[in-house]
Short mmCIF file of C-alpha atoms in Angstrom, two decimals:
data_model
loop_
_atom_site.label_atom_id
_atom_site.label_comp_id
_atom_site.label_asym_id
_atom_site.label_seq_id
_atom_site.Cartn_x
_atom_site.Cartn_y
_atom_site.Cartn_z
CA MET A 1 19.01 188.70 116.93
CA ARG A 2 20.43 185.80 118.43
CA GLY A 3 19.31 183.62 115.79
CA MET A 4 20.68 185.62 113.26
CA ARG A 5 24.14 185.54 114.78
CA ARG A 6 23.87 181.79 115.22
CA LYS A 7 23.16 181.59 111.39
CA ASN A 8 26.08 183.77 110.68
CA LEU A 9 28.59 181.71 112.74
CA LEU A 10 27.20 178.75 111.06
CA THR A 11 27.68 180.29 107.73
CA ILE A 12 31.33 181.29 108.54
CA CYS A 13 32.00 177.91 109.87
CA LEU A 14 30.56 176.45 106.91
CA LEU A 15 32.77 178.81 104.57
CA LEU A 16 35.71 178.08 106.56
CA CYS A 17 35.13 174.33 106.18
CA ALA A 18 34.74 174.92 102.43
CA ILE A 19 37.89 176.91 102.27
CA ASN A 20 39.71 174.48 104.30
CA ALA A 21 38.45 171.65 101.89
CA HIS A 22 39.41 173.62 98.74
CA SER A 23 43.04 174.27 99.83
CA GLN A 24 43.35 170.54 100.74
CA ASN A 25 42.17 169.91 97.15
CA GLU A 26 44.55 172.49 95.77
CA PHE A 27 47.49 170.72 97.90
CA ALA A 28 46.37 167.40 96.59
CA SER A 29 46.33 168.67 92.90
CA ALA A 30 49.60 170.46 93.29
CA ASN A 31 51.02 167.49 94.96
CA GLY A 32 49.81 165.36 91.81
CA ASP A 33 51.34 167.77 89.35
CA LEU A 34 54.51 167.44 91.00
CA LEU A 35 54.46 163.79 90.72
CA ALA A 36 53.50 163.86 87.23
CA ILE A 37 56.38 166.48 86.40
CA MET A 38 58.71 164.14 88.22
CA GLU A 39 57.57 161.25 86.28
CA LYS A 40 57.63 163.02 83.12
CA THR A 41 61.24 164.20 83.76
CA GLN A 42 62.23 160.69 84.62
CA ARG A 43 60.68 159.56 81.52
CA LYS A 44 62.73 162.04 79.51
CA GLU A 45 65.86 160.81 81.35
CA LYS A 46 65.22 157.45 80.41
CA ASN A 47 64.62 158.43 76.72
CA ILE A 48 67.88 160.35 76.73
CA VAL A 49 69.33 157.08 77.94
CA ALA A 50 67.82 155.16 75.61
CA LYS A 51 68.84 157.34 72.83
CA LEU A 52 72.56 157.29 73.97
CA LYS A 53 72.32 153.62 74.21
CA ALA A 54 73.74 151.99 70.80
CA PRO A 55 70.68 151.50 68.50
CA THR A 56 69.81 147.71 67.93
CA VAL A 57 70.52 148.24 64.22
CA LEU A 58 72.49 150.87 62.98
CA GLU A 59 71.99 152.47 59.60
CA VAL A 60 75.24 153.05 57.60
CA LYS A 61 76.59 154.45 54.49
CA TRP A 62 79.07 152.67 52.21
CA SER A 63 81.89 155.00 53.70
CA VAL A 64 81.66 153.17 57.03
CA LEU A 65 81.68 149.81 55.53
CA GLU A 66 84.79 150.88 53.38
CA LYS A 67 86.51 152.08 56.46
CA LEU A 68 86.27 148.83 58.16
CA LEU A 69 87.31 146.89 55.03
CA ASN A 70 90.38 149.05 54.66
CA SER A 71 91.39 149.21 58.47
CA ASN A 72 95.03 148.53 59.08
CA THR A 73 94.40 146.62 62.08
CA ASP A 74 95.12 143.05 63.11
CA THR A 75 91.50 142.48 63.62
CA THR A 76 89.77 139.82 61.61
CA TYR A 77 86.56 141.03 60.57
CA ILE A 78 83.77 138.75 59.38
CA VAL A 79 81.09 140.65 57.28
CA ASN A 80 78.02 138.83 56.44
CA PHE A 81 75.82 140.40 54.08
CA TRP A 82 72.04 139.20 54.89
CA ALA A 83 68.45 140.24 54.78
CA THR A 84 65.27 139.53 56.67
CA TRP A 85 63.62 138.14 53.51
CA CYS A 86 66.39 135.79 52.76
CA GLY A 87 65.65 132.69 54.13
CA PRO A 88 69.08 130.91 54.09
CA CYS A 89 70.73 134.25 55.56
CA VAL A 90 68.39 134.14 58.44
CA LYS A 91 68.94 130.43 58.95
CA GLU A 92 72.88 130.82 59.34
CA LEU A 93 72.72 133.94 61.76
CA PRO A 94 73.04 131.67 64.76
CA CYS A 95 76.22 130.36 63.26
CA PHE A 96 77.80 133.79 63.61
CA GLU A 97 76.21 134.21 67.05
CA GLU A 98 78.17 131.08 68.22
CA LEU A 99 81.18 132.50 66.60
CA ASN A 100 81.20 135.80 68.50
CA ARG A 101 80.86 133.69 71.75
CA ASN A 102 83.60 131.33 70.79
CA TYR A 103 85.88 134.17 69.82
CA ALA A 104 85.08 136.53 72.27
CA SER A 105 88.59 136.61 73.60
CA GLN A 106 90.29 136.76 70.06
CA LYS A 107 90.68 139.65 67.79
CA VAL A 108 87.51 138.99 66.00
CA ARG A 109 84.86 141.30 65.31
CA ILE A 110 81.50 140.26 63.38
CA VAL A 111 79.43 142.73 61.52
CA LEU A 112 75.95 141.54 60.03
CA VAL A 113 75.25 144.07 57.47
CA SER A 114 71.53 143.93 56.24
CA MET A 115 70.77 144.56 52.99
CA ASP A 116 66.84 145.39 53.96
CA PHE A 117 65.40 148.43 52.56
CA VAL A 118 65.60 151.53 54.87
CA ASP A 119 61.99 151.78 55.01
CA ASP A 120 61.68 148.34 56.80
CA MET A 121 64.12 149.11 59.45
CA GLU A 122 61.61 149.37 62.30
CA ASP A 123 59.07 146.94 61.19
CA ARG A 124 61.14 144.16 59.98
CA VAL A 125 65.07 144.27 60.81
CA VAL A 126 64.94 145.68 64.20
CA PRO A 127 62.27 143.25 65.37
CA MET A 128 63.99 140.29 64.04
CA VAL A 129 67.23 141.20 65.47
CA GLU A 130 65.42 141.51 68.70
CA ARG A 131 63.48 138.37 68.55
CA MET A 132 66.92 136.25 67.56
CA LYS A 133 68.68 138.21 70.32
CA LEU A 134 71.49 138.90 68.19
CA LYS A 135 74.63 140.03 70.07
CA ASN A 136 76.65 140.87 67.02
CA THR A 137 76.89 144.18 65.74
CA VAL A 138 73.99 144.84 63.15
CA TRP A 139 74.30 147.37 60.20
CA LEU A 140 71.70 148.34 57.70
CA LEU A 141 73.59 149.66 54.97
CA ASN A 142 71.73 152.51 53.25
CA GLU A 143 73.12 152.06 49.56
CA PRO A 144 70.44 151.47 47.22
CA ASP A 145 72.43 151.67 44.19
CA ALA A 146 74.20 148.25 44.92
CA ASN A 147 76.02 148.41 41.48
CA SER A 148 78.06 151.15 42.83
CA TRP A 149 79.57 149.14 45.50
CA ILE A 150 79.17 145.44 45.25
CA GLU A 151 82.37 145.14 43.26
CA ARG A 152 84.27 146.88 46.02
CA VAL A 153 83.27 144.09 48.33
CA ASP A 154 84.64 141.66 46.06
CA ALA A 155 85.05 141.64 42.28
CA ASN A 156 83.26 138.12 42.04
CA TRP A 157 80.18 139.01 43.85
CA SER A 158 77.21 138.80 41.82
CA GLY A 159 75.32 140.49 44.58
CA ALA A 160 73.43 137.33 45.69
CA LEU A 161 72.52 136.72 49.44
CA PRO A 162 73.78 135.36 51.71
CA ALA A 163 77.56 136.36 51.46
CA THR A 164 80.20 136.46 53.76
CA LEU A 165 83.79 138.12 53.75
CA ILE A 166 86.56 137.17 56.22
CA ILE A 167 89.18 139.94 56.18
CA ASN A 168 92.19 140.84 58.04
CA THR A 169 93.97 143.68 56.23
CA LYS A 170 97.36 143.53 58.49
CA GLN A 171 97.75 139.82 57.61
CA GLN A 172 96.42 140.65 53.81
CA LYS A 173 94.16 137.73 53.95
CA ARG A 174 90.78 137.76 52.72
CA VAL A 175 88.24 135.15 51.72
CA PHE A 176 84.82 135.57 50.22
CA TYR A 177 81.74 133.48 50.20
CA GLU A 178 78.96 133.90 47.94
CA LYS A 179 76.70 131.02 49.58
CA SER A 180 75.32 129.79 52.93
CA LEU A 181 77.99 128.61 55.58
CA ASP A 182 77.96 126.30 58.32
CA TYR A 183 79.31 126.65 61.76
CA GLU A 184 82.24 124.31 61.09
CA THR A 185 83.41 125.73 57.76
CA LEU A 186 83.40 129.24 59.16
CA ASN A 187 85.41 127.96 62.19
CA ARG A 188 87.91 126.18 60.06
CA LYS A 189 88.35 129.08 57.81
CA LEU A 190 88.72 131.39 60.87
CA SER A 191 91.39 129.41 62.34
CA TYR A 192 93.73 130.43 59.40
CA PHE A 193 93.22 133.97 60.30
CA VAL A 194 93.63 133.95 64.24
CA ASP A 195 96.11 131.30 64.90
CA GLU A 196 99.21 133.00 63.63
CA MET B 1 81.92 127.18 24.24
CA LYS B 2 78.38 126.39 23.86
CA ARG B 3 78.83 123.34 21.76
CA TYR B 4 81.54 122.27 24.33
CA LEU B 5 79.05 122.57 27.30
CA ALA B 6 76.57 120.80 25.30
CA SER B 7 79.12 117.86 24.64
CA ILE B 8 79.87 117.63 28.43
CA TYR B 9 75.96 117.75 28.86
CA GLY B 10 75.69 115.00 26.58
CA THR B 11 78.50 113.05 28.14
CA LEU B 12 76.96 113.38 31.54
CA LEU B 13 73.70 112.02 30.13
CA LEU B 14 75.36 109.23 27.94
CA GLY B 15 73.37 106.29 27.61
CA MET B 16 70.22 108.04 28.52
CA VAL B 17 69.00 110.38 26.14
CA VAL B 18 72.10 110.98 24.00
CA SER B 19 69.92 111.09 20.84
CA LEU B 20 67.55 113.68 22.22
CA GLN B 21 70.45 116.11 23.12
CA LEU B 22 72.37 116.01 19.82
CA PRO B 23 69.77 117.99 17.65
CA ALA B 24 69.99 120.94 19.46
CA THR B 25 73.74 121.55 18.24
CA GLY B 26 72.42 121.96 14.95
CA PHE B 27 70.37 124.88 15.47
CA PRO B 28 71.75 126.79 18.45
CA ASN B 29 69.18 129.72 18.40
CA GLN B 30 66.32 127.68 17.44
CA LYS B 31 65.98 125.19 20.20
CA ILE B 32 66.76 126.27 23.85
CA ASP B 33 68.99 123.79 25.69
CA PRO B 34 68.71 125.04 29.43
CA VAL B 35 72.20 124.43 30.14
CA GLN B 36 74.17 125.88 27.42
CA ALA B 37 72.31 129.05 26.46
CA ASP B 38 73.04 132.27 28.50
CA TYR B 39 72.57 135.23 26.58
CA LYS B 40 75.05 138.18 26.02
CA ILE B 41 74.83 141.65 24.62
CA GLY B 42 74.35 141.24 20.89
CA ASP B 43 73.08 137.47 21.18
CA VAL B 44 69.75 136.57 19.23
CA VAL B 45 67.21 135.30 21.51
CA ALA B 46 65.34 131.88 20.73
CA ASP B 47 61.76 132.05 20.52
CA PHE B 48 60.04 130.80 23.39
CA GLN B 49 56.44 129.99 24.43
CA LEU B 50 54.99 130.29 27.73
CA ARG B 51 51.50 130.51 29.22
CA SER B 52 50.35 133.76 30.75
CA VAL B 53 48.74 134.26 34.14
CA ASP B 54 45.46 135.22 32.33
CA GLY B 55 45.51 131.89 30.50
CA ARG B 56 46.90 132.91 26.93
CA SER B 57 49.70 131.24 25.30
CA VAL B 58 52.26 134.02 24.41
CA SER B 59 55.28 133.65 22.46
CA LEU B 60 58.22 135.97 21.54
CA ARG B 61 57.06 135.47 17.87
CA ASP B 62 53.81 137.41 18.71
CA PHE B 63 55.85 140.50 18.87
CA ASP B 64 57.50 140.32 15.47
CA ASN B 65 55.52 143.47 14.48
CA GLN B 66 56.93 145.50 17.36
CA LYS B 67 60.44 147.22 17.14
CA GLY B 68 61.55 145.32 20.34
CA VAL B 69 60.41 144.01 23.67
CA ILE B 70 61.38 144.38 27.30
CA VAL B 71 61.59 140.96 28.93
CA ILE B 72 61.78 141.41 32.80
CA PHE B 73 62.08 138.45 34.94
CA THR B 74 60.10 138.98 37.95
CA CYS B 75 58.08 137.51 40.64
CA ASN B 76 55.42 138.13 43.57
CA HIS B 77 57.38 137.11 46.53
CA CYS B 78 60.63 139.01 46.14
CA PRO B 79 60.67 142.64 48.12
CA PHE B 80 62.71 144.08 44.96
CA SER B 81 60.00 142.68 42.39
CA LYS B 82 57.34 144.32 44.67
CA ALA B 83 59.17 147.57 44.83
CA TYR B 84 59.63 147.48 41.14
CA GLU B 85 56.17 146.38 40.06
CA ASP B 86 54.71 149.82 39.62
CA ARG B 87 57.86 151.05 37.68
CA ILE B 88 57.42 148.02 35.40
CA GLY B 89 53.95 148.97 34.59
CA ALA B 90 55.20 152.39 34.05
CA LEU B 91 57.73 151.23 31.31
CA ASN B 92 54.94 149.44 29.59
CA GLY B 93 52.99 152.56 29.76
CA LYS B 94 55.50 154.57 28.37
CA PHE B 95 56.95 152.24 25.81
CA ALA B 96 54.52 149.89 24.58
CA GLY B 97 52.93 152.49 22.21
CA GLN B 98 56.33 153.27 20.82
CA GLY B 99 56.80 149.67 19.72
CA TYR B 100 58.73 148.30 23.03
CA PRO B 101 56.27 146.49 25.13
CA VAL B 102 57.02 144.70 28.46
CA ILE B 103 56.80 141.17 28.78
CA ALA B 104 57.13 139.93 32.27
CA ILE B 105 58.09 136.38 33.11
CA ASN B 106 57.90 134.89 36.52
CA PRO B 107 60.55 132.16 36.90
CA SER B 108 59.85 131.13 40.49
CA ASP B 109 59.34 127.64 41.39
CA PRO B 110 55.91 127.71 43.20
CA LYS B 111 56.97 125.12 45.50
CA SER B 112 59.57 127.20 47.17
CA TYR B 113 57.23 130.38 47.11
CA GLU B 114 53.56 130.12 47.95
CA ASP B 115 53.06 133.56 46.69
CA ASP B 116 54.30 132.51 43.24
CA ASN B 117 51.87 129.69 42.64
CA PHE B 118 49.57 130.15 39.69
CA GLU B 119 46.11 131.08 41.63
CA LYS B 120 47.99 133.71 43.64
CA LEU B 121 49.45 135.21 40.54
CA LYS B 122 45.94 135.03 39.00
CA GLU B 123 44.48 136.75 42.01
CA HIS B 124 47.51 139.43 42.16
CA VAL B 125 47.22 140.21 38.49
CA SER B 126 43.40 140.71 38.30
CA ALA B 127 43.75 142.89 41.42
CA LYS B 128 46.69 145.10 40.03
CA GLY B 129 45.27 145.04 36.49
CA HIS B 130 48.61 144.63 34.53
CA ALA B 131 48.46 145.92 31.03
CA TYR B 132 51.36 143.79 29.93
CA PRO B 133 51.53 139.98 29.79
CA TYR B 134 52.60 138.15 32.75
CA LEU B 135 54.06 134.63 31.87
CA VAL B 136 54.68 131.64 33.99
CA ASP B 137 57.91 129.87 33.63
CA ASP B 138 57.57 127.26 36.27
CA SER B 139 59.82 125.02 34.23
CA GLN B 140 62.49 127.57 34.38
CA THR B 141 63.40 126.80 31.06
CA VAL B 142 63.41 130.41 29.50
CA ALA B 143 64.94 132.04 32.79
CA ARG B 144 67.80 129.16 32.17
CA ALA B 145 68.00 130.00 28.26
CA PHE B 146 68.38 133.72 29.11
CA GLY B 147 70.84 133.05 32.04
CA ALA B 148 68.80 135.20 34.13
CA ASN B 149 69.69 134.90 37.89
CA ARG B 150 67.64 137.50 39.80
CA THR B 151 64.38 138.86 40.24
CA PRO B 152 63.82 141.46 38.80
CA GLN B 153 66.19 141.24 35.86
CA ALA B 154 65.71 143.21 32.66
CA TYR B 155 66.50 142.21 29.00
CA VAL B 156 65.99 144.87 26.17
CA LEU B 157 65.68 142.92 23.05
CA GLN B 158 65.71 144.93 19.69
CA ASN B 159 63.76 143.11 16.86
CA ASN B 160 65.36 143.18 13.54
CA GLY B 161 63.23 141.48 10.69
CA GLY B 162 62.05 138.82 13.45
CA LYS B 163 65.58 138.36 15.10
CA PHE B 164 65.33 139.57 18.63
CA THR B 165 68.96 140.87 19.87
CA VAL B 166 69.96 141.57 23.31
CA ARG B 167 70.84 145.10 23.97
CA TYR B 168 70.71 145.65 27.55
CA ILE B 169 70.89 143.17 30.49
CA GLY B 170 70.55 144.02 34.22
CA THR B 171 68.83 146.22 36.60
CA LEU B 172 65.99 148.71 35.87
CA ASP B 173 67.48 151.55 37.46
CA ASP B 174 69.64 152.49 40.30
CA ASN B 175 67.33 152.77 43.18
CA PRO B 176 64.87 149.76 44.01
CA GLN B 177 63.98 151.42 47.41
CA ASP B 178 62.93 154.97 46.38
CA PRO B 179 61.68 155.60 42.81
CA GLY B 180 61.73 159.36 43.26
CA SER B 181 65.91 159.12 43.79
CA VAL B 182 66.46 157.18 40.87
CA ARG B 183 69.38 158.76 38.83
CA LYS B 184 70.15 156.12 36.44
CA HIS B 185 67.11 154.88 34.21
CA TYR B 186 69.05 151.93 32.75
CA VAL B 187 66.10 150.40 30.94
CA ASP B 188 64.31 153.57 30.05
CA ASP B 189 67.83 154.98 28.57
CA ALA B 190 68.47 151.72 26.52
CA VAL B 191 65.09 151.75 24.98
CA SER B 192 65.05 155.59 24.34
CA ASN B 193 68.40 155.34 22.56
CA LEU B 194 67.10 152.35 20.45
CA LEU B 195 64.17 154.22 19.41
CA ALA B 196 66.34 157.16 18.61
CA GLY B 197 68.71 155.06 16.51
CA ARG B 198 71.41 155.42 18.93
CA PRO B 199 73.48 152.58 20.73
CA VAL B 200 72.68 151.75 24.12
CA THR B 201 75.29 153.50 26.54
CA THR B 202 75.05 151.27 29.45
CA THR B 203 74.60 147.70 28.22
CA THR B 204 75.13 145.65 31.42
CA THR B 205 74.59 146.23 35.08
CA ARG B 206 74.34 143.76 37.89
CA ALA B 207 70.86 142.83 38.17
CA ILE B 208 69.83 143.67 42.19
CA GLY B 209 67.27 141.38 43.58
CA CYS B 210 66.39 137.85 44.84
CA ALA B 211 68.35 134.94 43.38
CA ILE B 212 66.16 132.76 41.47
CA LYS B 213 65.94 129.58 43.20
CA TRP B 214 66.40 126.68 40.76
CA LYS B 215 64.69 123.75 40.96
CA ASP B 216 67.28 121.28 41.02
CA ALA B 217 69.50 123.38 43.02
#
């Protein structure tokens, strides 16, 4: 009888221990879940922030570019048409970055308009913009029917790249280049727009 | 204008090859002067002869028994050419049997683009199995004669008793990026109209693609 009681006690003891261990595990796992949830929430917030942040390259339609070309402000816009597959275009991109730095205090805005295919946005355009650390605004013009808008950028443009338009609608000044440019040429030309 | 340009050309080369330049003026459509020719709608195209990627010699004359041809300057390195490759094949598939086969011409300088060297083209064509001739214009003479400036760039030529007349110049259609979203099938429309005995409605568009990089440029 005594032995029996001792055995029961032992069983109870073991049971308690087991329950205790189990509840500890339960607590640990609940704690883990909480952390996971917190992390998940944090990740979500991060994603929202990332989404709120301007994308590296903005996909635009012609109407957006048209608005810029017809904006009645005293800002001088430099619109450079380029593509990742166009060697001479990529080569001159640093010139526009240098202009951006040197004209930061002036009313000059540079927009690099990529003519890449929309399908190449994630695989080619964004990686190149990031690799080259471009600070200028980069758009990808999603208007495949180039015949419908090329003439409206400049009547003499054949559509060849690179091409650059310098425009100030308020001053009614514009100059268009269908060729590669260097920093000196751009700088000299730009001085006619901003030094008045 | 053409003769005027030819005379300038001659003047520039004065004392070098004047005698070689002169005969071209006598038969403006028989001999191609790379500087003066630049075909417009209604012009008759001079014969040309080029080597095809599969080793044959192909000339425009070979197509005398056809109603016309669709000449397309294209290449292998340019993303627009790549995007249009299947559509070029489809045009040939649709129209070759109706008397308007495709002749593709590659005017790229292989020194500028490795993808356009002869071996690469051969590999590509044998992999893709083109049903139309793919000609190599590595001297760029034919592209200059046509006044082509892009790849791809199409010329629809109508054959009138051995005289190939330019009826359409420009882009193949209005959407290089998505064949499913094309609304204006310029080349298809031009050829369909010609086959139906109607005039071509849109005769010229800008060719959208990669600029042909000239050897001496």
